[in-house]
PDB file of C-alpha atoms in Angstrom:
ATOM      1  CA  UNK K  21       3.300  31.150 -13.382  1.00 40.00           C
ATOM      2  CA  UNK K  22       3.209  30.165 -17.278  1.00 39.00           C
ATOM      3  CA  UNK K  23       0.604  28.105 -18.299  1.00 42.00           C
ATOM      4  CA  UNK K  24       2.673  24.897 -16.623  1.00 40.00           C
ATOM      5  CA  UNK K  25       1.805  24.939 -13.255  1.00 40.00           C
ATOM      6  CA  UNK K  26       3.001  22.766 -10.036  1.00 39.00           C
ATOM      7  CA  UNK K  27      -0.476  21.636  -9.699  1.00 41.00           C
ATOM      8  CA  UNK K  28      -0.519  19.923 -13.216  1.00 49.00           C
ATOM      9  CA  UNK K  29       1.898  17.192 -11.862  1.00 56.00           C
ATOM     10  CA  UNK K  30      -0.623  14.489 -11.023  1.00 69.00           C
ATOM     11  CA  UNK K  31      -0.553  11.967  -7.804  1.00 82.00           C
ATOM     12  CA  UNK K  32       1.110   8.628  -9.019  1.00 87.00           C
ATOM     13  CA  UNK K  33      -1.453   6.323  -9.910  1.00 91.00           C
ATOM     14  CA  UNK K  34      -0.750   3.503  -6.930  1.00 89.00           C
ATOM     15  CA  UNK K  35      -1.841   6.686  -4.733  1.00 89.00           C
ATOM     16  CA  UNK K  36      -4.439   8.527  -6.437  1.00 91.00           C
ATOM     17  CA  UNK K  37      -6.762   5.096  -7.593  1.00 93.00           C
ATOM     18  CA  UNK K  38      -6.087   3.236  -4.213  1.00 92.00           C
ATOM     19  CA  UNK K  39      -9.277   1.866  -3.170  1.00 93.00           C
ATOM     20  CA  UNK K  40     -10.704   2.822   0.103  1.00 94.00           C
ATOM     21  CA  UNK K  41     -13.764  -0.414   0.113  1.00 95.00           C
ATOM     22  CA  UNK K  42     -13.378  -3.846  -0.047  1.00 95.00           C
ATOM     23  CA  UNK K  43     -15.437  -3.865  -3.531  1.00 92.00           C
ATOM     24  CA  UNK K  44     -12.938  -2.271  -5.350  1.00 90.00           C
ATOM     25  CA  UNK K  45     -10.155  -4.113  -3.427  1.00 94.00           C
ATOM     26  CA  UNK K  46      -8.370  -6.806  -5.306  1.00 92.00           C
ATOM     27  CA  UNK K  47      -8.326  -9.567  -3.281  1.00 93.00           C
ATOM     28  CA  UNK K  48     -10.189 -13.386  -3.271  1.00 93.00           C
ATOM     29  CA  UNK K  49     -13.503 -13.466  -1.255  1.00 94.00           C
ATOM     30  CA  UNK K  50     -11.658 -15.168   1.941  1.00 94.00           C
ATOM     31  CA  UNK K  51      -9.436 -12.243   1.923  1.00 95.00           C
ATOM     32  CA  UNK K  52     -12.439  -9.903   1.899  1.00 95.00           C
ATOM     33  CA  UNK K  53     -14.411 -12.386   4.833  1.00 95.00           C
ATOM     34  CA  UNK K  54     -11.603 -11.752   7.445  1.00 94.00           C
ATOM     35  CA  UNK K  55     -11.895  -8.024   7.106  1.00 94.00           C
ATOM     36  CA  UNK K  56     -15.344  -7.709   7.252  1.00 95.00           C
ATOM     37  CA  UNK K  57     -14.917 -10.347   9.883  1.00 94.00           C
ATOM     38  CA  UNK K  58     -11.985  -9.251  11.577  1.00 94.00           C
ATOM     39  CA  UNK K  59      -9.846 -10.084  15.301  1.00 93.00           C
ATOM     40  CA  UNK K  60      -8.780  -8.152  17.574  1.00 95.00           C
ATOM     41  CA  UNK K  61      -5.653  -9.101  16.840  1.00 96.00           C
ATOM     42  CA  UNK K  62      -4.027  -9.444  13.194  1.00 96.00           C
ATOM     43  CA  UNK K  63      -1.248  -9.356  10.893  1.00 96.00           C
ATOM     44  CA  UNK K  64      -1.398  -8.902   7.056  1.00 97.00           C
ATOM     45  CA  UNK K  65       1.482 -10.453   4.951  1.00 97.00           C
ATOM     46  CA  UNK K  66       2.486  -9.383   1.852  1.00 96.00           C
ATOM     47  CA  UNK K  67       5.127  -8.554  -0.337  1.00 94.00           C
ATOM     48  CA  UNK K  68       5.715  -4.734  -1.162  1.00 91.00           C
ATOM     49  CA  UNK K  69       3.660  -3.358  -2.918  1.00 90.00           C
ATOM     50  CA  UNK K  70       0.896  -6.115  -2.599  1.00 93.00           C
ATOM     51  CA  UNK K  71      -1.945  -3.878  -0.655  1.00 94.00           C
ATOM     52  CA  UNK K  72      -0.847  -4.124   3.061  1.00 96.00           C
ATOM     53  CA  UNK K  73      -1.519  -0.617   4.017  1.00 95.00           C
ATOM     54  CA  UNK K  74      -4.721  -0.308   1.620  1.00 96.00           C
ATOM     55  CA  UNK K  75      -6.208  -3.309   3.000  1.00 97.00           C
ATOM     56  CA  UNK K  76      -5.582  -1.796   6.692  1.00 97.00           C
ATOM     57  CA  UNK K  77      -7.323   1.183   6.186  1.00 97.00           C
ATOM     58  CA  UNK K  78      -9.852  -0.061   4.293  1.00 97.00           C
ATOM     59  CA  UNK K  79     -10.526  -2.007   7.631  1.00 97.00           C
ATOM     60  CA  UNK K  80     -10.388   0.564   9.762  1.00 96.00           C
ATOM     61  CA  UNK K  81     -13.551   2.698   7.504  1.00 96.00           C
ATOM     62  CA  UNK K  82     -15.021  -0.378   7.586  1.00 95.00           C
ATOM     63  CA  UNK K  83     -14.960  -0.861  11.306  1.00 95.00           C
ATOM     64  CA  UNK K  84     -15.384   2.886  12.524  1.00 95.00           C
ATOM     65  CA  UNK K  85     -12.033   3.417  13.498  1.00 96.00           C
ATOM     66  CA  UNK K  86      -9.802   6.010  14.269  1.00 95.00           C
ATOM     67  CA  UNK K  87      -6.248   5.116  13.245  1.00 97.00           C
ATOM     68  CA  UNK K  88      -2.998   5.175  15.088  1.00 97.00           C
ATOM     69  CA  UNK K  89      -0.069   4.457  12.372  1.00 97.00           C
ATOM     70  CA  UNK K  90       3.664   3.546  13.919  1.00 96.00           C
ATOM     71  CA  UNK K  91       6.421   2.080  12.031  1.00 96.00           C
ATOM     72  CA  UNK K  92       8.249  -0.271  13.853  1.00 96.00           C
ATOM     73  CA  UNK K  93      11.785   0.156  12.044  1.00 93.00           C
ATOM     74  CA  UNK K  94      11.716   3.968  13.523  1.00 93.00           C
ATOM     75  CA  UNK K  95       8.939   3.700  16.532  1.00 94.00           C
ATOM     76  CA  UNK K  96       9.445   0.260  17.506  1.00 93.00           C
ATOM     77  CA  UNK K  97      11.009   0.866  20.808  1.00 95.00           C
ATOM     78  CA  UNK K  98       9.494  -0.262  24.274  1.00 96.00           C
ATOM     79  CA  UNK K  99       8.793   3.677  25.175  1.00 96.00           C
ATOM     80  CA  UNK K 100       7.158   4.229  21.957  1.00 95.00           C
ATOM     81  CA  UNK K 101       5.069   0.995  22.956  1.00 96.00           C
ATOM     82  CA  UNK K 102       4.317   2.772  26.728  1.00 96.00           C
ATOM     83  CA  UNK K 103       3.229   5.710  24.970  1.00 96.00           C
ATOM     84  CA  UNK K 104       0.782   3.671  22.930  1.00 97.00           C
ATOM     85  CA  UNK K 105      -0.495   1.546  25.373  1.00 97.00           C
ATOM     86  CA  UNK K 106      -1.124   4.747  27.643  1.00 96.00           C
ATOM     87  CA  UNK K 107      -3.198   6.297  24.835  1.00 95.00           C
ATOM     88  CA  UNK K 108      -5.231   3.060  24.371  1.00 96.00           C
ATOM     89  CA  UNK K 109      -6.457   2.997  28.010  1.00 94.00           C
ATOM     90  CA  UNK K 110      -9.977   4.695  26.920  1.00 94.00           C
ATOM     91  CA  UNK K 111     -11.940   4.526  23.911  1.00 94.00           C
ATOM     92  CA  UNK K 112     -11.932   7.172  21.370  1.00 95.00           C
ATOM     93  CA  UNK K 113     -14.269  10.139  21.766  1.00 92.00           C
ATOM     94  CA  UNK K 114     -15.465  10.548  17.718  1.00 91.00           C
ATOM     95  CA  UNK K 115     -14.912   6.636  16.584  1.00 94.00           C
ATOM     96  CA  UNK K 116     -16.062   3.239  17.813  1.00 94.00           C
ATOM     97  CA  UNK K 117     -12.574   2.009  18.365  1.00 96.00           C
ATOM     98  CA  UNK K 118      -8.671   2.415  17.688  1.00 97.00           C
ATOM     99  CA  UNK K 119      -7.113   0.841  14.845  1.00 98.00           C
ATOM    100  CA  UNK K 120      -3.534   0.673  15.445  1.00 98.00           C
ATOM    101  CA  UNK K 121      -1.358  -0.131  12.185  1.00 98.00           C
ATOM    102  CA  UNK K 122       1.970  -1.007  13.174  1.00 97.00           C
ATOM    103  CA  UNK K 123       4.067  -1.406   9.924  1.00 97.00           C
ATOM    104  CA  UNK K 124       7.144  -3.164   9.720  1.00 96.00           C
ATOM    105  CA  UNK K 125       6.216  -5.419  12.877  1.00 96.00           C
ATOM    106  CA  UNK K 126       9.176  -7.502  12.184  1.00 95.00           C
ATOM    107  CA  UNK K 127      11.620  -4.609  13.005  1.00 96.00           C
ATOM    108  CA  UNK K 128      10.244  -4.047  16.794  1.00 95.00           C
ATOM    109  CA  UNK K 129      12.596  -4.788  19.457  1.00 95.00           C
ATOM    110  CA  UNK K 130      12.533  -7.748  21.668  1.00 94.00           C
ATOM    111  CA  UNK K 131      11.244  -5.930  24.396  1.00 96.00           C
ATOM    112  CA  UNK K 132       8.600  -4.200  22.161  1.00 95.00           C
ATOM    113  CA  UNK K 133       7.073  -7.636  21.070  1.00 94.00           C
ATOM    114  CA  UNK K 134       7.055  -9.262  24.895  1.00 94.00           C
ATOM    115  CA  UNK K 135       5.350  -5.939  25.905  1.00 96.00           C
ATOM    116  CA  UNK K 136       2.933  -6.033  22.407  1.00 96.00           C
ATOM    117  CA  UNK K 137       2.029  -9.552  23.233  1.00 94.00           C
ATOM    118  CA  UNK K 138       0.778  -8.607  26.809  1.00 94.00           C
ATOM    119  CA  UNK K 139      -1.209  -5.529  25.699  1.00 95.00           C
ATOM    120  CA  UNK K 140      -2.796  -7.911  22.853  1.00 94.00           C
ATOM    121  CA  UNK K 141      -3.776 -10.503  25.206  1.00 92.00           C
ATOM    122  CA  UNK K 142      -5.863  -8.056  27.265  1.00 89.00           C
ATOM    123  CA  UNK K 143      -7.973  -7.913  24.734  1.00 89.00           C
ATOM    124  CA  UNK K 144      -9.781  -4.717  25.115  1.00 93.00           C
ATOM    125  CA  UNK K 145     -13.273  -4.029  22.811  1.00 94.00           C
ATOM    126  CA  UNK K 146     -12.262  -1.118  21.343  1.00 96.00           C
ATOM    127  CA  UNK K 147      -8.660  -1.752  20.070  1.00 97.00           C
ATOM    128  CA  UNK K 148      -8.045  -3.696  16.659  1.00 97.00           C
ATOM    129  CA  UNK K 149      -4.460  -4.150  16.358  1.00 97.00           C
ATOM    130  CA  UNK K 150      -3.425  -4.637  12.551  1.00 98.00           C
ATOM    131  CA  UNK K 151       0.627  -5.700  12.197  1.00 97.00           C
ATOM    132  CA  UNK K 152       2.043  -5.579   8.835  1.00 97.00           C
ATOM    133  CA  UNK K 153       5.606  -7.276   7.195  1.00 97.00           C
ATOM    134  CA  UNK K 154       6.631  -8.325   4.519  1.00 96.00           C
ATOM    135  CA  UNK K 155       9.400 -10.745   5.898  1.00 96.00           C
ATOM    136  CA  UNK K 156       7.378 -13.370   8.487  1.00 95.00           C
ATOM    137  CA  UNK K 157      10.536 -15.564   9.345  1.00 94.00           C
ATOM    138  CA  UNK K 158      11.764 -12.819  11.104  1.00 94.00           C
ATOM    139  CA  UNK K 159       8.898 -12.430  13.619  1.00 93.00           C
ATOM    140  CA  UNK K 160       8.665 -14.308  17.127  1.00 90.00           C
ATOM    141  CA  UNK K 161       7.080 -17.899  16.358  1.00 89.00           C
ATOM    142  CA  UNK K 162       4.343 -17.247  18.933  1.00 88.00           C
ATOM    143  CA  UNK K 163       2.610 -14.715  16.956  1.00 87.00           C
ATOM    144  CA  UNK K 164       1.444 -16.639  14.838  1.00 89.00           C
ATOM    145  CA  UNK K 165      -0.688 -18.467  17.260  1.00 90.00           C
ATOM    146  CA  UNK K 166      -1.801 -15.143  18.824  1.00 91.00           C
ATOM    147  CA  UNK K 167      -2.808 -13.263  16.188  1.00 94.00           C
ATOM    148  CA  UNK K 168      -5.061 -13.764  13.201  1.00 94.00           C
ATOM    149  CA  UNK K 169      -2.747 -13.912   9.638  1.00 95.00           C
ATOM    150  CA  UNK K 170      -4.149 -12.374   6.233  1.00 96.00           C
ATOM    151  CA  UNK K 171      -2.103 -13.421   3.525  1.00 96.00           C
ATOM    152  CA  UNK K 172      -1.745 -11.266   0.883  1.00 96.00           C
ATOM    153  CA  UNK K 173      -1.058 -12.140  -2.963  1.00 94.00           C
ATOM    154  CA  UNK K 174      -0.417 -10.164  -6.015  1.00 93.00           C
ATOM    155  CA  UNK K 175      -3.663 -10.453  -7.824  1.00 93.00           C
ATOM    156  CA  UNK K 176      -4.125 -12.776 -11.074  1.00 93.00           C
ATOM    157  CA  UNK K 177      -2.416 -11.214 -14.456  1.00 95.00           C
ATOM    158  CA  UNK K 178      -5.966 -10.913 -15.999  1.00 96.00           C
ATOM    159  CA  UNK K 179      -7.287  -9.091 -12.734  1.00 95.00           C
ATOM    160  CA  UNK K 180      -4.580  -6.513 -12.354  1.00 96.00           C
ATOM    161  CA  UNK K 181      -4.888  -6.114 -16.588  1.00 96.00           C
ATOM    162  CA  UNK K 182      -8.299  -5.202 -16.166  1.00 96.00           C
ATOM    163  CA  UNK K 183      -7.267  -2.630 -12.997  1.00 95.00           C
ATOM    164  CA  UNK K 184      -5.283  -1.321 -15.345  1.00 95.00           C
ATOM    165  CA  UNK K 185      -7.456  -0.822 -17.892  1.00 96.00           C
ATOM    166  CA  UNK K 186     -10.010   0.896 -15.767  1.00 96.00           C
ATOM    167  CA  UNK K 187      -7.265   3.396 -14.704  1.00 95.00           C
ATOM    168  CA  UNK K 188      -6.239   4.562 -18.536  1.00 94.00           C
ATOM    169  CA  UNK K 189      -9.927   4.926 -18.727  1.00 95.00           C
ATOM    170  CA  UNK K 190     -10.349   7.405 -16.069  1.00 94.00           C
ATOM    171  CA  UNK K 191      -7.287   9.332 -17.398  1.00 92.00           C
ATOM    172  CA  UNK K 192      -9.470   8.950 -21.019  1.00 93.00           C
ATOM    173  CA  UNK K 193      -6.067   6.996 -22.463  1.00 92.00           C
ATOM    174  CA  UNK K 194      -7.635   4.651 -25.491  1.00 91.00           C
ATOM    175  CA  UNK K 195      -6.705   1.137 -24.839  1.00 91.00           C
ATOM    176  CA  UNK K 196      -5.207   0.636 -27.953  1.00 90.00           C
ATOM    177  CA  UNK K 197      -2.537  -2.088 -29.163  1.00 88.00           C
ATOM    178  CA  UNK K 198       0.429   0.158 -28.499  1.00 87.00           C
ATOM    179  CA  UNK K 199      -1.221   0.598 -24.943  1.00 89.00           C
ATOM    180  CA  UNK K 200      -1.977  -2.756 -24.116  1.00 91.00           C
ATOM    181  CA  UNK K 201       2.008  -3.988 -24.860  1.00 89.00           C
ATOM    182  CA  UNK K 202       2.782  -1.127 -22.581  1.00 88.00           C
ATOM    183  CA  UNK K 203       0.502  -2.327 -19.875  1.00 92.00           C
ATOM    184  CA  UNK K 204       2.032  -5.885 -20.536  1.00 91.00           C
ATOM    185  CA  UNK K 205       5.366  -4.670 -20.035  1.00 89.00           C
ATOM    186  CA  UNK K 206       4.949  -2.787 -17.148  1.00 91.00           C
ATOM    187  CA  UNK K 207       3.307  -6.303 -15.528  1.00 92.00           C
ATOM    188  CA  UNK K 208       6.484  -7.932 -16.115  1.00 90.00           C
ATOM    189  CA  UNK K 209       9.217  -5.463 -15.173  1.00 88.00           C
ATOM    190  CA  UNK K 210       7.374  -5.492 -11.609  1.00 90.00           C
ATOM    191  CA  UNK K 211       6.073  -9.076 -11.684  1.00 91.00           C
ATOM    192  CA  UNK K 212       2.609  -8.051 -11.481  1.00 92.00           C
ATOM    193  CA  UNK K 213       2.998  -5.626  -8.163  1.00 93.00           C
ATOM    194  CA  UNK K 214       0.132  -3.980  -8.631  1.00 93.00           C
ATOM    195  CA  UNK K 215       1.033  -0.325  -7.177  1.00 91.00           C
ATOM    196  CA  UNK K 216       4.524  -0.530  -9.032  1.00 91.00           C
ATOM    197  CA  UNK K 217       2.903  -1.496 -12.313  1.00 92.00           C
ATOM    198  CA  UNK K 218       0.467   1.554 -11.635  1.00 93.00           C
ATOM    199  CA  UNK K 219       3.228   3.932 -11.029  1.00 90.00           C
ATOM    200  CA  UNK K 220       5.486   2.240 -14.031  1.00 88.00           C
ATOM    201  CA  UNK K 221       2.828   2.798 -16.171  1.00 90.00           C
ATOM    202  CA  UNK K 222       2.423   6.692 -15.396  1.00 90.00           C
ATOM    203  CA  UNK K 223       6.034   7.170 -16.061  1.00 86.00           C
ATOM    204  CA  UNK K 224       5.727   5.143 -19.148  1.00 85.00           C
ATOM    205  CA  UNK K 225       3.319   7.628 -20.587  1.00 87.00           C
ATOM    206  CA  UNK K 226       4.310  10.512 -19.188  1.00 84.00           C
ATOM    207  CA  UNK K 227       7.349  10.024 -21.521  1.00 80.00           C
ATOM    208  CA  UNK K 228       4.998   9.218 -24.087  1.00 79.00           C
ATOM    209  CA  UNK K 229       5.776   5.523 -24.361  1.00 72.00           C
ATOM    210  CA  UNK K 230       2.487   4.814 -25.071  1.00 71.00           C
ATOM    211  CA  UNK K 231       1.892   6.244 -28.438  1.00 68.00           C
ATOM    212  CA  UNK K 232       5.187   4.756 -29.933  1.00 66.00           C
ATOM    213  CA  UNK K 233       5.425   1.866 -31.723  1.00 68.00           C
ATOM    214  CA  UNK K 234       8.618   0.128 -29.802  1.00 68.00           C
ATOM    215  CA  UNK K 235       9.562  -3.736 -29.441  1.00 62.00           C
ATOM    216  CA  UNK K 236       8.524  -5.385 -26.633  1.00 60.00           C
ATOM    217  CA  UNK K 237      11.835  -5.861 -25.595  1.00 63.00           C
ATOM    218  CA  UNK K 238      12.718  -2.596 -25.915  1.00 64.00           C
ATOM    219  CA  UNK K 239       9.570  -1.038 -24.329  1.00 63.00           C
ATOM    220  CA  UNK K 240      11.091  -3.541 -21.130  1.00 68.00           C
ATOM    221  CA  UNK K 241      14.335  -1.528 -20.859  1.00 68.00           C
ATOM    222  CA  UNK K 242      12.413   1.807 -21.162  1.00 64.00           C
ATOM    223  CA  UNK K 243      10.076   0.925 -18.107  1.00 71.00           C
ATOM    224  CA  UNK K 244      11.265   2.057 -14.318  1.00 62.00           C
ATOM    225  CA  UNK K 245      11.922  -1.292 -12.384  1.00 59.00           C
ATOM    226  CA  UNK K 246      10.173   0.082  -8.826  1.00 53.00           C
ATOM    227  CA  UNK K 247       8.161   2.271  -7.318  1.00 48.00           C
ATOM    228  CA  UNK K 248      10.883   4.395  -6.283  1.00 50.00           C
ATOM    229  CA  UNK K 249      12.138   4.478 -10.128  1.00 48.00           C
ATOM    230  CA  UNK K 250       9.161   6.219 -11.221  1.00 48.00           C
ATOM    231  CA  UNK K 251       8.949   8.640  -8.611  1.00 48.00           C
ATOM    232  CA  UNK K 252      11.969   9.627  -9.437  1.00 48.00           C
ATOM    233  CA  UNK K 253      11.407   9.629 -12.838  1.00 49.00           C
ATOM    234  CA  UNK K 254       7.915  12.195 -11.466  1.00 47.00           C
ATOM    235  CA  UNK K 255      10.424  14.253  -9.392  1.00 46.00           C
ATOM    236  CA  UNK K 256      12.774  15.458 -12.109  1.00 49.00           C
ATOM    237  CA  UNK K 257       9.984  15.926 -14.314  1.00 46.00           C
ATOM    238  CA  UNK K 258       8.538  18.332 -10.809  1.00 42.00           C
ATOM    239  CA  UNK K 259      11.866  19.993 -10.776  1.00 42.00           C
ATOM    240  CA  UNK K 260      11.851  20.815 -14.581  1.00 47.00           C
ATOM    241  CA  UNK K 261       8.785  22.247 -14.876  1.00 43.00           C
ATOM    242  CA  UNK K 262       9.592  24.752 -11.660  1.00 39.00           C
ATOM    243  CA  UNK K 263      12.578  25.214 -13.735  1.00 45.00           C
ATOM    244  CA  UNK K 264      10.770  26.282 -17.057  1.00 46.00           C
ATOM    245  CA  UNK K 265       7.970  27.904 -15.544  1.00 44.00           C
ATOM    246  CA  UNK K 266       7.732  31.616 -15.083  1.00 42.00           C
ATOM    247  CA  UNK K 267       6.349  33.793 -11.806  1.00 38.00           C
TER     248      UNK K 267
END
């Protein structure tokens, strides 16, 4: 191929800077207690974008699991659930314990949560159950009072600036003034989602927003809305490249 090759197109940000320890993870210190200190059974709450999965996996390094991902909205059925609960009958041979991640929880089925609740209640040593959603109203009421809740927030302005900050750095992108508008737009076309500001921001420059002198207001209709925006935004730019480049 020409000098442009497929594997110049970078990882979006939100991906390749996730953090895979609590020190790097934004969150408060209370956040940061119950998953050093974690239940057997929990359920992290969050708006998208706002570290569910991160914060899940960072859990399961930190307790020597071996993960078993579902999402409910696709493997939320009660045979998907036998399946599981079949597999969870013995401890894993390389880890200390399983660290199921069930995404979505909120789209299970009825008879998927009665059967969940059960297998929860048996509390075996070496399961950790981790549930994640985004929309809480729509879960059965007695969860709540079975399993242990980790809210999630989207970090402090000043906090996710500073992420920010220490991305451009490891891409060696000056923080100058132009930059720092950029990074201030990109806050507030996502309302401070961290991974969407992330991936925003890599779209931003990729187009070379960031060494243009553009109003603020203009720099806000320039700047992908979500995540799915600027991965679009990555995939044409994929596609054009294959186009231009030669074999």
């Amino acid at each position: 191929m020409s000098e442009h090759t497929v594997s110049a197109i970078k990882l979006p940000y939100g991906v390749e800077y996730r953090p895979d320890t609590l020190k790097g993870y934004l969150a408060d210190e209370a956040t940061k207690n119950k998953a050093r200190n974690i239940s057997s059974a929990n359920i992290i709450i969050g708006e998208t974008g706002s570290g569910k999965t991160t914060l899940a996996y960072i859990i399961a390094k930190l307790h020597k699991g071996q993960i078993i991902e579902k999402n409910m909205a696709h493997q939320g059925g009660i045979d998907e659930m036998r399946k599981l609960f079949e597999m969870l009958k013995f401890a894993p041979m390389e880890h200390d314990r399983y660290v199921v991640i069930l995404d979505e929880l909120h789209k299970a089925s009825k008879s998927a949560f009665d059967a969940l609740l059960k297998e929860v209640e048996a509390k075996k040593d070496h399961v950790i159950w981790i549930g994640m959603t985004n929309m809480p109203k729509e879960l059965p009421t007695v969860f709540f009072s079975r399993f242990n809740k980790i809210k999630l927030d989207y970090p402090h302005p000043d906090d996710l600036f500073d992420l920010v900050c220490d991305v451009l750095a490891s891409e060696n992108i000056p923080i100058t003034k132009n930059v720092e508008a950029l990074i201030e737009a990109c806050m507030q076309k996502t309302k401070n989602n961290p991974r969407d500001t992330l991936n925003s921001l890599q779209d931003a420059i990729r187009n070379g927003l960031h060494e243009k002198k553009i109003k603020y207001t203009e720099l806000l209709d320039l700047i992908p809305t979500s995540l799915e925006d600027a991965e679009q935004s990555a995939l044409d730019a994929l596609i054009e490249l294959i186009k231009t480049s030669t074999i």
